[in-house]
mmCIF file of C-alpha atoms and ligand atoms in Angstrom:
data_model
loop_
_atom_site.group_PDB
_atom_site.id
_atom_site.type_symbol
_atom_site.label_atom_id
_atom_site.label_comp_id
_atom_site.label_asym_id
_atom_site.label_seq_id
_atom_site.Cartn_x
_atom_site.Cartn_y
_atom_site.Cartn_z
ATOM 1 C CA UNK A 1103 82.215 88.633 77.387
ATOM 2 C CA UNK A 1104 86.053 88.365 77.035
ATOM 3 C CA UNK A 1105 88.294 91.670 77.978
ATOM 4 C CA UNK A 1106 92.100 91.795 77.647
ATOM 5 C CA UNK A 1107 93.598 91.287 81.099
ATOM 6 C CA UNK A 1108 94.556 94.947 81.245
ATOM 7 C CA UNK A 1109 91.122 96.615 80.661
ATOM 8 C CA UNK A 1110 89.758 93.739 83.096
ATOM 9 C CA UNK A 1111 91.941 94.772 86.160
ATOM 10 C CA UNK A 1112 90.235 98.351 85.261
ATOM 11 C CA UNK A 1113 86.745 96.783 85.674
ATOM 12 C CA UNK A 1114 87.518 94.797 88.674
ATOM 13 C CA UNK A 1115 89.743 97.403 90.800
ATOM 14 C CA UNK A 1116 86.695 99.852 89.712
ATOM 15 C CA UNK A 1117 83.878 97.457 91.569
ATOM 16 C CA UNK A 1118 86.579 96.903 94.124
ATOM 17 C CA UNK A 1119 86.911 100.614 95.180
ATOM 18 C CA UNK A 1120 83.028 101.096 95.175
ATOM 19 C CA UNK A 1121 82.331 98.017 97.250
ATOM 20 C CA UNK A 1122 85.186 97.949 99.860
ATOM 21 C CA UNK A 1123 85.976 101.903 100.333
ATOM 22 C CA UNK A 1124 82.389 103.563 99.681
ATOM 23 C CA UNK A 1125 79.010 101.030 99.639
ATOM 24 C CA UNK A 1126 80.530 98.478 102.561
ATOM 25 C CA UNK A 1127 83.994 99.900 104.101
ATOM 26 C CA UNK A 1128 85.791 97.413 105.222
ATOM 27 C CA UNK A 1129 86.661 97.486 109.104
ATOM 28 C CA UNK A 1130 90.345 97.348 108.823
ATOM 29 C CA UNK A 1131 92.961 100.236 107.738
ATOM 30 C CA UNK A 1132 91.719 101.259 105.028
ATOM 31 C CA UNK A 1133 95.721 101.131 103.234
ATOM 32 C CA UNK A 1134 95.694 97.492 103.690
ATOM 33 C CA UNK A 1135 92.205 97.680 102.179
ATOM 34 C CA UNK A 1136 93.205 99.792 99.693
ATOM 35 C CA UNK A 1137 96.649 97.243 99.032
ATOM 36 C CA UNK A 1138 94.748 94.536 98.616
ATOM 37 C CA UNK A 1139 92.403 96.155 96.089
ATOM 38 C CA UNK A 1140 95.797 96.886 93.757
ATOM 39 C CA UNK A 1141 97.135 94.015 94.313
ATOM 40 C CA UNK A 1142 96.864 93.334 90.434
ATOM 41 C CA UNK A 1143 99.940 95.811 89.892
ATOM 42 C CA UNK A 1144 102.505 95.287 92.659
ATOM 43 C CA UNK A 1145 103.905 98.937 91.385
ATOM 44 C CA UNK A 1146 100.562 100.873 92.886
ATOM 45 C CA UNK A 1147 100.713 98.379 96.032
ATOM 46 C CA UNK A 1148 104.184 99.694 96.362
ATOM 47 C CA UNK A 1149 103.639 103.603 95.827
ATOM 48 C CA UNK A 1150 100.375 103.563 97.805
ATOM 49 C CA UNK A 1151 100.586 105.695 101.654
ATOM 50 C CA UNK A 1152 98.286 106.282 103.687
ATOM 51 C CA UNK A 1153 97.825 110.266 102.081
ATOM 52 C CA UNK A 1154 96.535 108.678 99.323
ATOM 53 C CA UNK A 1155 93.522 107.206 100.768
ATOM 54 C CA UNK A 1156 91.689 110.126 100.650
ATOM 55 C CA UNK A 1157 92.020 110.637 97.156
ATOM 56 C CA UNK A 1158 91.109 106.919 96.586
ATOM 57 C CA UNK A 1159 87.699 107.055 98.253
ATOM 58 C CA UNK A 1160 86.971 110.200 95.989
ATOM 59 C CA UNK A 1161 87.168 107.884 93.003
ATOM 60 C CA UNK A 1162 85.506 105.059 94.677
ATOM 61 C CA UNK A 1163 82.202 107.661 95.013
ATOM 62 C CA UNK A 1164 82.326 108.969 91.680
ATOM 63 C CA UNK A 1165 82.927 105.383 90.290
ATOM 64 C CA UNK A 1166 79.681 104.427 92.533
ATOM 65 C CA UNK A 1167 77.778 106.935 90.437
ATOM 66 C CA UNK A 1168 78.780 105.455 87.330
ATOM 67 C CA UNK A 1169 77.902 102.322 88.333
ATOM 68 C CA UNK A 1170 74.573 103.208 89.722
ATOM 69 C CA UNK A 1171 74.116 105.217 86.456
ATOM 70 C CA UNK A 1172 74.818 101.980 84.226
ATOM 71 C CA UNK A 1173 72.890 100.084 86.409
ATOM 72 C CA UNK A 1174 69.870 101.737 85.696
ATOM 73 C CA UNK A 1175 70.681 101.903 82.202
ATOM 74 C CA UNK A 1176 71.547 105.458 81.900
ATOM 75 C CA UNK A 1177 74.714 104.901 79.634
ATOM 76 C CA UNK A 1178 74.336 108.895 78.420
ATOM 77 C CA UNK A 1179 75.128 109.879 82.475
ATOM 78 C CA UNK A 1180 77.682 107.411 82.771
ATOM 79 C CA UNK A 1181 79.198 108.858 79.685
ATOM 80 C CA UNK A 1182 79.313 112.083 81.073
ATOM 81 C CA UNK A 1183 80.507 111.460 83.979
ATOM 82 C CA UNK A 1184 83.720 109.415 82.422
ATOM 83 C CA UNK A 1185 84.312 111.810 80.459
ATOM 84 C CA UNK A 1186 84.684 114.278 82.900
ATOM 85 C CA UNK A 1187 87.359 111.588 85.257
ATOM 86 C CA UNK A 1188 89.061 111.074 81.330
ATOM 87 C CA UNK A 1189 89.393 114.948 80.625
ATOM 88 C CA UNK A 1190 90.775 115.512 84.582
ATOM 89 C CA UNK A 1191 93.121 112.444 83.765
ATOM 90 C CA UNK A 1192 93.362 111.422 80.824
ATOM 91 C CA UNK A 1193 94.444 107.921 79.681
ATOM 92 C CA UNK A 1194 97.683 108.161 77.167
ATOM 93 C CA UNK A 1195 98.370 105.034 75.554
ATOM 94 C CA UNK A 1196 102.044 103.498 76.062
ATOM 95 C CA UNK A 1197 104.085 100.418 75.932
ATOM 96 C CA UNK A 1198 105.691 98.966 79.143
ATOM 97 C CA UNK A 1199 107.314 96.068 79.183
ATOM 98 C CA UNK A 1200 106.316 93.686 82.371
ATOM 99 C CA UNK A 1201 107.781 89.825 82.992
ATOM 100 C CA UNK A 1202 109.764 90.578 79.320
ATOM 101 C CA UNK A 1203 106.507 91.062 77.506
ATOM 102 C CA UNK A 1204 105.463 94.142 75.827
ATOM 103 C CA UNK A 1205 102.111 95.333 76.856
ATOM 104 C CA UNK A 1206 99.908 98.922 76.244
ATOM 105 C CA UNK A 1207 99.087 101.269 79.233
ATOM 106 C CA UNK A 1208 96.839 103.883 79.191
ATOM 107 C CA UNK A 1209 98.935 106.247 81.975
ATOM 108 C CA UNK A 1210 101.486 108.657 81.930
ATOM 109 C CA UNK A 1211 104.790 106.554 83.700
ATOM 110 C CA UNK A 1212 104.634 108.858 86.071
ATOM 111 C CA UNK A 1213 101.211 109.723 87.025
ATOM 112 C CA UNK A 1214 100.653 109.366 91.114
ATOM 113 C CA UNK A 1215 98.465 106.426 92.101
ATOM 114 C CA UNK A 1216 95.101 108.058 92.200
ATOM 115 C CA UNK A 1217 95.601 109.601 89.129
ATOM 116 C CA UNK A 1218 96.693 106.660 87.208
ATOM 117 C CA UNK A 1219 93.905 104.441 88.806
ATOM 118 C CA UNK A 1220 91.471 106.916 87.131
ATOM 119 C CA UNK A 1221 92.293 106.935 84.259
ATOM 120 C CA UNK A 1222 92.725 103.278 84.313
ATOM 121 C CA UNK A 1223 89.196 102.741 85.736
ATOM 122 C CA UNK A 1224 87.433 105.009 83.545
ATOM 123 C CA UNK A 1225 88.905 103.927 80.344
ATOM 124 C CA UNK A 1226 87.768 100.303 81.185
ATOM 125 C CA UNK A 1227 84.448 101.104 82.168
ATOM 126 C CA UNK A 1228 84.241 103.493 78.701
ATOM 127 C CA UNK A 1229 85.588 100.539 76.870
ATOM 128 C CA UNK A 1230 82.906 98.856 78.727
ATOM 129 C CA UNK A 1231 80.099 101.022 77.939
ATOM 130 C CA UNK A 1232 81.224 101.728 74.193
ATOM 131 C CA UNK A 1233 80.819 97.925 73.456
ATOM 132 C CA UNK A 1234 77.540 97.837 74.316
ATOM 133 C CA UNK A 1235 77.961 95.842 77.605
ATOM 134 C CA UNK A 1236 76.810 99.142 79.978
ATOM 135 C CA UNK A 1237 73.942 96.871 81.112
ATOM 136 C CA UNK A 1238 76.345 94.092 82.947
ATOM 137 C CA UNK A 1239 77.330 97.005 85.530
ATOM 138 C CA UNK A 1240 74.852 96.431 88.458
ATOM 139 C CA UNK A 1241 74.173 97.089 91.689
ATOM 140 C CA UNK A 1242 72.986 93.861 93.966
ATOM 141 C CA UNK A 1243 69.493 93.327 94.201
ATOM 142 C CA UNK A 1244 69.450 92.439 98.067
ATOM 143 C CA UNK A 1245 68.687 96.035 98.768
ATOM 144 C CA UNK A 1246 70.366 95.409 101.928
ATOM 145 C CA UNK A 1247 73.484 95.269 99.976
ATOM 146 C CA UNK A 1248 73.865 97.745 97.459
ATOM 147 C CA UNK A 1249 77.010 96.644 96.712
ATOM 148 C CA UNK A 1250 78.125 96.516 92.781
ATOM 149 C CA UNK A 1251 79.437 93.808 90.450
ATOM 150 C CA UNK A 1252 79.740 93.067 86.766
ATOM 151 C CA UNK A 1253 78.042 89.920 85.718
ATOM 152 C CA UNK A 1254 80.646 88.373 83.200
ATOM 153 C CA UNK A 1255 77.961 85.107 82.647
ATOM 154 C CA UNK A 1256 77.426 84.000 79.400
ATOM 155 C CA UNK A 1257 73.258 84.220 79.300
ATOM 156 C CA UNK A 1258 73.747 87.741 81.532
ATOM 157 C CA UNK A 1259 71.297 86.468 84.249
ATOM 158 C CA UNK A 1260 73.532 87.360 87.163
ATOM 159 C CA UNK A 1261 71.198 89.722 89.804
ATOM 160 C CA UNK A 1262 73.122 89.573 93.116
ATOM 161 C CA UNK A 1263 76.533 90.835 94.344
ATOM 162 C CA UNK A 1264 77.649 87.458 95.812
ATOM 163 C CA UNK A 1265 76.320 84.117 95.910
ATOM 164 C CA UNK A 1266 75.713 85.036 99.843
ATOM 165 C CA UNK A 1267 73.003 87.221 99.359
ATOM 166 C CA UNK A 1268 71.796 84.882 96.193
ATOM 167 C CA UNK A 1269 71.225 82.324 99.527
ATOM 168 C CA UNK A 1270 69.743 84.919 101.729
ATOM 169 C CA UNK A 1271 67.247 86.260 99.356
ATOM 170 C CA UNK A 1272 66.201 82.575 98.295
ATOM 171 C CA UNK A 1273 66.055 81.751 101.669
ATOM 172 C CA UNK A 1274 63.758 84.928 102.964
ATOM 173 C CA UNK A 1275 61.673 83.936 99.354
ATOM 174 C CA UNK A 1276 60.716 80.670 100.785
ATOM 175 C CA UNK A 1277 60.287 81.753 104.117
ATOM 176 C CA UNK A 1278 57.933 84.490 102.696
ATOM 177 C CA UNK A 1279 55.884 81.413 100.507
ATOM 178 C CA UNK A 1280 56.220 79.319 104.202
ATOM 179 C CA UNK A 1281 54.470 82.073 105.890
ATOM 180 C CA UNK A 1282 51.883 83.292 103.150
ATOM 181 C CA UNK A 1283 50.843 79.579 103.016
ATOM 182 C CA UNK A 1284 49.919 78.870 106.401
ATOM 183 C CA UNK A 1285 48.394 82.152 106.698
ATOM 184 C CA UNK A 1286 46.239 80.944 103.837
ATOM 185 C CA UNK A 1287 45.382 77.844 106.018
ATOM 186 C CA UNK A 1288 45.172 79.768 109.439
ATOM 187 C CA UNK A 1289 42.436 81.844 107.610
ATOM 188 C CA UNK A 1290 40.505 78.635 105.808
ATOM 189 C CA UNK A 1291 40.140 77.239 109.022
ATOM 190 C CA UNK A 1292 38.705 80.266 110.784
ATOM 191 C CA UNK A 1293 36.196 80.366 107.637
ATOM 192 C CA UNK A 1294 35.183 76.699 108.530
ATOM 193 C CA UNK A 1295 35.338 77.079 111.975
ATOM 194 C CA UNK A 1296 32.178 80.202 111.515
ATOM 195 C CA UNK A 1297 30.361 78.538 108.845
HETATM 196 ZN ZN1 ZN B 783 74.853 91.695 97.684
#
């Protein structure tokens, strides 16, 4: 799955704000967190105070349900639900020209950060949805975790947040077999031991 670089940085500041301001906050200030999550446009990083935390973690929870909705499959909530963030901000297509290149927004110049990043997020998780790639939203199956991602791999076999918990859930697997097995040879030998 390819995306233009623009509707990308929608996809991956979306996960961002779910993962590091609602599912696992991050310990620090939350405006550095929040800084380094729009780091892809040194404009936001720039315009970004601490009053507009607040509004940020509102998006990160109602970009959490859309993510949990498209991880389960249920593209018609997720729909719903962008459409209301697209209606409350909507997206309006414009050219801005960056590093003496031309290339399309989707938000008013002078929308305020958490307004822009809405639209932004929602239009590239619409985009998302209305190509028929809903299903590569989900949520990490350590259910320890719970945090989201969007699995970008060709064969769409990616099932964990991080290749972290891949290890740890491997790891407990085996150690699960390890145990079952010598139970299974603890209780063999009792069985010989009373026949
Ligand atoms: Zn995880």
């Amino acid at each position: 799955m390819r995306l233009d670089s623009y509707a990308d940085a929608g996809v991956h500041v979306a996960i961002d704000l779910v993962n590091r301001l609602v599912v696992q906050q991050d310990g620090g200030e939350r405006l550095d967190t929040l800084a380094r999550i729009l780091a892809v446009d040194p404009g936001s990083v720039n315009q970004v105070r601490d009053e507009h935390v607040p509004g940020f973690v509102a998006l990160g929870e109602q970009l959490h349900s859309v993510v949990a909705d498209l991880a389960r499959g249920d593209d018609d909530a997720a729909a719903t639900r962008l459409n209301a963030m697209l209606s409350a901000h909507p997206a309006h297509p414009r050219l801005a020209k960056e590093d003496g290149r031309w290339r399309m927004h989707h938000h008013p110049s002078d929308a305020p950060p958490v307004q822009m990043w809405t639209s932004i997020c929602a239009e590239a998780l619409g985009r998302l949805l209305a190509a028929g790639h809903g299903h590569r939203v989900g949520v990490c199956s350590d259910p320890n975790c719970g945090r989201a991602y969007v699995d970008t791999s060709r064969n769409h076999t990616r099932r964990f947040c991080s290749t972290t918990c891949q290890n740890r859930a491997k790891t407990a697997a085996l150690r699960q077999r390890r145990r079952n097995a010598l139970l299974a040879a603890e209780s063999s030998e009792r069985d010989r031991h009373r026949s």
